[in-house]
PDB file of C-alpha atoms in Angstrom:
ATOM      1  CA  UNK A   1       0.000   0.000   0.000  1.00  0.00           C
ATOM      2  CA  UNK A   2       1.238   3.208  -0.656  1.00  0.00           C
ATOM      3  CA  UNK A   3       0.121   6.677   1.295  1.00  0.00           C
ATOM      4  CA  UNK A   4      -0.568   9.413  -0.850  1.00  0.00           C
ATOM      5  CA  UNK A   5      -0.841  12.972  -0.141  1.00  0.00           C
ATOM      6  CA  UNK A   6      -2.803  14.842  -2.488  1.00  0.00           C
ATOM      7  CA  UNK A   7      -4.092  18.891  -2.729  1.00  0.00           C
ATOM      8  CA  UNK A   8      -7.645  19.996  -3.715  1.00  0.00           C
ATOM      9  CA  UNK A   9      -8.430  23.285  -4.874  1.00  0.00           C
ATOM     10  CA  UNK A  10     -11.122  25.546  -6.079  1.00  0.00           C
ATOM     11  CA  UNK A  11     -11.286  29.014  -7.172  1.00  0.00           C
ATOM     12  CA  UNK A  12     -14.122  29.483  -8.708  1.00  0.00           C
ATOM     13  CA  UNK A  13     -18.435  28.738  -8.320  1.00  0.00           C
ATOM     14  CA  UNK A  14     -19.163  27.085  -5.119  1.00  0.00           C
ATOM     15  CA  UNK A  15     -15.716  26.208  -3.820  1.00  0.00           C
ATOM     16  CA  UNK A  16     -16.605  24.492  -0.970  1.00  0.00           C
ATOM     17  CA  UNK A  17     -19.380  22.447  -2.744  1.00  0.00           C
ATOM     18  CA  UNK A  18     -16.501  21.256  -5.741  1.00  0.00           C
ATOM     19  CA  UNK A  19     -13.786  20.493  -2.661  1.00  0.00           C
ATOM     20  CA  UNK A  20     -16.530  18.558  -0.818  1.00  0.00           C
ATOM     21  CA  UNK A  21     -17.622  16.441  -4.700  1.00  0.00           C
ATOM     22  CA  UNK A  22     -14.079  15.489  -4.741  1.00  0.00           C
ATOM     23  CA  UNK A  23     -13.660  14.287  -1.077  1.00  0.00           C
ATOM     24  CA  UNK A  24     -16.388  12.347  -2.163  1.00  0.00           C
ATOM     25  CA  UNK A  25     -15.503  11.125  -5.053  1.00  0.00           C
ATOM     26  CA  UNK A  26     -12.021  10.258  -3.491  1.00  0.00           C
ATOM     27  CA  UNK A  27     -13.288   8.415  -0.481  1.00  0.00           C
ATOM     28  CA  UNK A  28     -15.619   6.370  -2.983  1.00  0.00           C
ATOM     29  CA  UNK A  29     -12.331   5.788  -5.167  1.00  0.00           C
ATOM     30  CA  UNK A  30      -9.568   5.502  -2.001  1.00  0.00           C
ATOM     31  CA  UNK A  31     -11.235   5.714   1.397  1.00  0.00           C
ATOM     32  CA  UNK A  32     -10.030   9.013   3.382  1.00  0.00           C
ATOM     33  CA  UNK A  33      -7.001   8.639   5.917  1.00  0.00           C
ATOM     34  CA  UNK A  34      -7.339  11.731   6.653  1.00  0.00           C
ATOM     35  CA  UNK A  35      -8.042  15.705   5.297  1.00  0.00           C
ATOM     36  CA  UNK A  36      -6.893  18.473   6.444  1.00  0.00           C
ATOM     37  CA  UNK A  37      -8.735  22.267   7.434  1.00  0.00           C
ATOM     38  CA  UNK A  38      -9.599  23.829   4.336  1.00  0.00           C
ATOM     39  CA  UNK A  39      -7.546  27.043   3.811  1.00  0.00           C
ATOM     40  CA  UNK A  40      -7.685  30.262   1.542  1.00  0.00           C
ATOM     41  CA  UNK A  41      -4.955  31.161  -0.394  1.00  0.00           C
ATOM     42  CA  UNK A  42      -4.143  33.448  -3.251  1.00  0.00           C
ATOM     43  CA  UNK A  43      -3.780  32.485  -6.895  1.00  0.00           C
ATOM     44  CA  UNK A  44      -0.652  30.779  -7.338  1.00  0.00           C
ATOM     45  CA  UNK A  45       1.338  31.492 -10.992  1.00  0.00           C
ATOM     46  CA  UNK A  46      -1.344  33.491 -12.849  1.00  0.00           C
ATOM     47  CA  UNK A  47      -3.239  36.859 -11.952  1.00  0.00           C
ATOM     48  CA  UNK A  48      -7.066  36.498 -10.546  1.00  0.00           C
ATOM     49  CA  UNK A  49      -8.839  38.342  -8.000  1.00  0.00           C
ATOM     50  CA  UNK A  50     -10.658  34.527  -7.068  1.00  0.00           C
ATOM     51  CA  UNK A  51      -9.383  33.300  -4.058  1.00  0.00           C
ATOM     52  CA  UNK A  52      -9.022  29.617  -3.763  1.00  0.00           C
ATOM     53  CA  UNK A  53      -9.971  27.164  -1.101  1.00  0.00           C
ATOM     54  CA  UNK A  54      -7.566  24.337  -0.584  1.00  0.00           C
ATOM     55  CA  UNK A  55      -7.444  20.981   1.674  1.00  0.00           C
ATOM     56  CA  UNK A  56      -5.413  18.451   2.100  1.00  0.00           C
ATOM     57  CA  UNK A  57      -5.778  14.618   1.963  1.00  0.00           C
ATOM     58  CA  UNK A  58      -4.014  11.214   2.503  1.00  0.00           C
ATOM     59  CA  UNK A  59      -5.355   8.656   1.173  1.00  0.00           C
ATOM     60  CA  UNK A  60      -4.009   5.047   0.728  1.00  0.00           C
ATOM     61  CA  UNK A  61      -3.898   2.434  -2.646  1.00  0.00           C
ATOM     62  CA  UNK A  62      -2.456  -0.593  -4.072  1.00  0.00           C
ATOM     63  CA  UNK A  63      -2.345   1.735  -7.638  1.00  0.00           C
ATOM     64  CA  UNK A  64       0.575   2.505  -9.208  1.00  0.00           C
ATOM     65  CA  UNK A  65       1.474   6.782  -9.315  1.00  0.00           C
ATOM     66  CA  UNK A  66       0.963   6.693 -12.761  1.00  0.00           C
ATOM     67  CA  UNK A  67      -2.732   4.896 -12.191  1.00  0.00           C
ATOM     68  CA  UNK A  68      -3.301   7.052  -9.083  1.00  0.00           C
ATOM     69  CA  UNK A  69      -3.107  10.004 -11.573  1.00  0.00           C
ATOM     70  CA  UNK A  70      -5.158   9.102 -13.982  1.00  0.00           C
ATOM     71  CA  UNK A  71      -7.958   8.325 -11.214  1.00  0.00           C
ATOM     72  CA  UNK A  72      -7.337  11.679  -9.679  1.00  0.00           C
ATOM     73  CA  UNK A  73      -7.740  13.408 -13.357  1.00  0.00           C
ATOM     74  CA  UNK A  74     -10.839  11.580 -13.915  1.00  0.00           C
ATOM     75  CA  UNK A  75     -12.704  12.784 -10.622  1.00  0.00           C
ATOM     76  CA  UNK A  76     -11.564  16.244 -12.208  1.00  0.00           C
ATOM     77  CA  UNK A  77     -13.113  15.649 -15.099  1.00  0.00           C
ATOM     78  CA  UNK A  78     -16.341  14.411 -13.701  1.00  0.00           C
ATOM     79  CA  UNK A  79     -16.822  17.749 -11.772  1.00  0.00           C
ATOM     80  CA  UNK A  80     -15.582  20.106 -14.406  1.00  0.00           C
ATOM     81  CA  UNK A  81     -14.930  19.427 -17.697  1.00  0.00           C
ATOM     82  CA  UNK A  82     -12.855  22.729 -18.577  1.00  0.00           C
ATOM     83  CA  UNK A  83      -8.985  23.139 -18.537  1.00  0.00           C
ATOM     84  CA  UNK A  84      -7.225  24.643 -15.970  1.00  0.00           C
ATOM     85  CA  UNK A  85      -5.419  26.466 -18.891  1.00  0.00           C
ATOM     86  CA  UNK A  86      -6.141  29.083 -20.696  1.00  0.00           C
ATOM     87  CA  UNK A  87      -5.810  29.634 -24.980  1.00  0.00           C
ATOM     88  CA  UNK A  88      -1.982  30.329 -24.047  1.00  0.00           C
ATOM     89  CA  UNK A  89      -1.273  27.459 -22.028  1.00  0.00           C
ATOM     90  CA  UNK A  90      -1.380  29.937 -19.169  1.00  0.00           C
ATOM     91  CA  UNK A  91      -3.229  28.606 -15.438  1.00  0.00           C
ATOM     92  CA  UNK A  92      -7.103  29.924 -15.671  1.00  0.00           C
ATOM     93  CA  UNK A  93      -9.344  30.120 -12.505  1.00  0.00           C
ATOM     94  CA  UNK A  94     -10.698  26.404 -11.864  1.00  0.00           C
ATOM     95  CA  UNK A  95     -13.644  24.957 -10.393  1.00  0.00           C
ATOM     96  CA  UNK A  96     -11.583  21.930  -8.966  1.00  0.00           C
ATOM     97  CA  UNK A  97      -7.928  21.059  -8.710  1.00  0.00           C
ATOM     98  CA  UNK A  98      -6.889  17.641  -7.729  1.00  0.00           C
ATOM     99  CA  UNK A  99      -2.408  17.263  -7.362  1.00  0.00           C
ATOM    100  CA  UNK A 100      -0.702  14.822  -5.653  1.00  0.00           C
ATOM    101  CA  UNK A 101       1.908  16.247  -3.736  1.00  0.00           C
ATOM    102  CA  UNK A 102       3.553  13.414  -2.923  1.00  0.00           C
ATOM    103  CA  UNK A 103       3.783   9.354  -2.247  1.00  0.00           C
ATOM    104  CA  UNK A 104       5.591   7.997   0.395  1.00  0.00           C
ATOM    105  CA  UNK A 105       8.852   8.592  -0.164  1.00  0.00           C
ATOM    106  CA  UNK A 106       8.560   7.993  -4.044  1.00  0.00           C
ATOM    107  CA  UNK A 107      10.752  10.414  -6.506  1.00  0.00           C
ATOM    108  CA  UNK A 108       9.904   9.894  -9.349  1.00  0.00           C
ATOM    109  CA  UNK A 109       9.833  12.200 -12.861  1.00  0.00           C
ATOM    110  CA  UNK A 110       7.587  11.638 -15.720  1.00  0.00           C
ATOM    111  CA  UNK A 111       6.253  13.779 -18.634  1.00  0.00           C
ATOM    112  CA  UNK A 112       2.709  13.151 -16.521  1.00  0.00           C
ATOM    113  CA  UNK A 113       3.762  13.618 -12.683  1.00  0.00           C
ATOM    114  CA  UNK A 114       6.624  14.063 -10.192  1.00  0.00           C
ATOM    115  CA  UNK A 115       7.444  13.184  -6.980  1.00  0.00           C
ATOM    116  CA  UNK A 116       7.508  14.950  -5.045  1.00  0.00           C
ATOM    117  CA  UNK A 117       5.458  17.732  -6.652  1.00  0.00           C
ATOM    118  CA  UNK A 118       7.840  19.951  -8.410  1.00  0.00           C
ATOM    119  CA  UNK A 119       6.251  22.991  -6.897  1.00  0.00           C
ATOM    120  CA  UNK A 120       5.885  21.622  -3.363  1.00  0.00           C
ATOM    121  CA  UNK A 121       8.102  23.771  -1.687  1.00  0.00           C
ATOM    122  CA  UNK A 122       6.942  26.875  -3.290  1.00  0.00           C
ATOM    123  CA  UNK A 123       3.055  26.347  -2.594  1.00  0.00           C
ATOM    124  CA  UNK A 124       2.550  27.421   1.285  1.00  0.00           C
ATOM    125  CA  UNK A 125      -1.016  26.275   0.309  1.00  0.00           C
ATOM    126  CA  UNK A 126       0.763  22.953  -0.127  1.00  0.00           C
ATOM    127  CA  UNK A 127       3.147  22.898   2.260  1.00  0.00           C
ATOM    128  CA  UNK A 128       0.407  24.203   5.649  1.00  0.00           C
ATOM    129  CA  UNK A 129      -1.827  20.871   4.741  1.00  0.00           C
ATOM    130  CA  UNK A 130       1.034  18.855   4.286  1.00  0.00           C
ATOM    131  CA  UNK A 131       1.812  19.568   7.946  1.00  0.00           C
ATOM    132  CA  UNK A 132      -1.105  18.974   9.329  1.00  0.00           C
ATOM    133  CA  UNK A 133      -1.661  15.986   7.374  1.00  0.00           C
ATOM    134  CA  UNK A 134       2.033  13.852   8.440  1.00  0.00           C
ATOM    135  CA  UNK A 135       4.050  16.413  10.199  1.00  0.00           C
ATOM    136  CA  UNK A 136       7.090  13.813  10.422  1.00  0.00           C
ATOM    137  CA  UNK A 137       7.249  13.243   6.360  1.00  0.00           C
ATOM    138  CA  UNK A 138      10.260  13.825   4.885  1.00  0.00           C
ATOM    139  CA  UNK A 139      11.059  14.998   1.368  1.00  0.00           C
ATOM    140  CA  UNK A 140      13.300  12.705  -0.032  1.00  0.00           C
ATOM    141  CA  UNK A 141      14.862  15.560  -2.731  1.00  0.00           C
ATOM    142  CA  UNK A 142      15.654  17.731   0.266  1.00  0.00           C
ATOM    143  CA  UNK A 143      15.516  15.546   3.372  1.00  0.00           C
ATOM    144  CA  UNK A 144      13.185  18.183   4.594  1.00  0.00           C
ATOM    145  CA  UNK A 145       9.968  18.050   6.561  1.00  0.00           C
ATOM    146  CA  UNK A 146       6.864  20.167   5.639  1.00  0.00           C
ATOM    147  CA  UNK A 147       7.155  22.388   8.338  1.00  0.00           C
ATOM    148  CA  UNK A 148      10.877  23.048   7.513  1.00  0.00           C
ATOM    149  CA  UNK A 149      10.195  24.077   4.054  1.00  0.00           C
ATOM    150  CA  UNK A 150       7.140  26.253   5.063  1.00  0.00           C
ATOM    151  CA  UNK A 151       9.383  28.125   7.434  1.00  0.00           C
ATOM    152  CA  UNK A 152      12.120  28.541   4.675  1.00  0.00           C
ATOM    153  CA  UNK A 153       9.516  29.710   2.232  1.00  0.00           C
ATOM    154  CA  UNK A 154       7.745  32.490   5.228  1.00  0.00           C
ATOM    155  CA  UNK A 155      11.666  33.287   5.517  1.00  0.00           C
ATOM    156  CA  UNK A 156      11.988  33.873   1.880  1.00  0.00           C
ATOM    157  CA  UNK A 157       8.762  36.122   1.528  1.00  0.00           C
ATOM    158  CA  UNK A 158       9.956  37.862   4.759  1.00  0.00           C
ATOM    159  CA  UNK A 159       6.671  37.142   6.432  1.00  0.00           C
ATOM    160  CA  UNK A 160       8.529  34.920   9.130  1.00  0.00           C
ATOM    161  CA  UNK A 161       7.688  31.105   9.919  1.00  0.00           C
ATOM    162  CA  UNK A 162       4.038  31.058  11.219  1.00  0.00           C
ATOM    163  CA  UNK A 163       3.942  27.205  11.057  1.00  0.00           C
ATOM    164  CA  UNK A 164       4.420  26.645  14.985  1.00  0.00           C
TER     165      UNK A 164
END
């Protein structure tokens, strides 16, 4: 069995109602472990004035990353059919969101996913779940734990670590 950690977000419409469709849809698919508190956070690589809503959840399955993926992107699609892209290639507001952040201790790179997410330690509306979730995981690219990253990246923005 593997434990995965994965990130659901919404921006746009009801964004609690799409967050709570793919819980459900998840737990149907995976059974919860566990979810974190929802959170707000700011658009992340593109310019909206939507906030999102984001959670957290472990979940565990037998699947492979590659097959855990493709379940993940069809929950997506079953909730919203429209791209999280815009005509550029650009991120566009988004009903739902659905990205693993990581699997066990898996690294692994693909043209489809990677393992750890290759963002993780940039996305404080990653890396706040992520603690709350399995404060003791460890990054295997960095050896680092969620909180140590989110410190690093308050540090960075000079907004101090507020992950105690």
């Amino acid at each position: 069995m593997h434990l995965v950690f994965a990130n659901i977000g919404s921006n746009i419409g009801d964004r609690e109602f799409h967050i709570r469709q793919a819980i459900e849809r998840i737990a149907d698919e995976f059974g919860i472990c566990c979810e974190s508190t929802i959170i707000e956070s700011e658009p992340w690589g593109f310019d909206s004035k939507n906030i999102f809503l984001n959670v957290g959840l472990s979940f565990k399955t037998n699947l492979t990353p590659d097959e855990t993926l493709r379940s993940l992107n069809k929950i997506e699609r079953e909730i919203c059919t429209e791209s999280h892209r815009d005509n550029e290639g650009k991120y566009a507001d988004r009903k739902i969101d659905i990205d693993i952040m990581a699997i066990d201790q898996v690294m692994l790179e693909t043209e489809m996913l990677t393992l750890p997410h290759a963002c993780l330690e940039k996305r404080d509306f990653f890396l706040i779940p992520m603690t709350e979730l399995s404060p003791a995981w460890t990054n295997p690219r960095n050896g680092k734990t969620a909180k140590e990253m989110l410190c690093e990246l308050y540090q960075g923005s000079r907004h101090g670590c507020s992950a105690e």
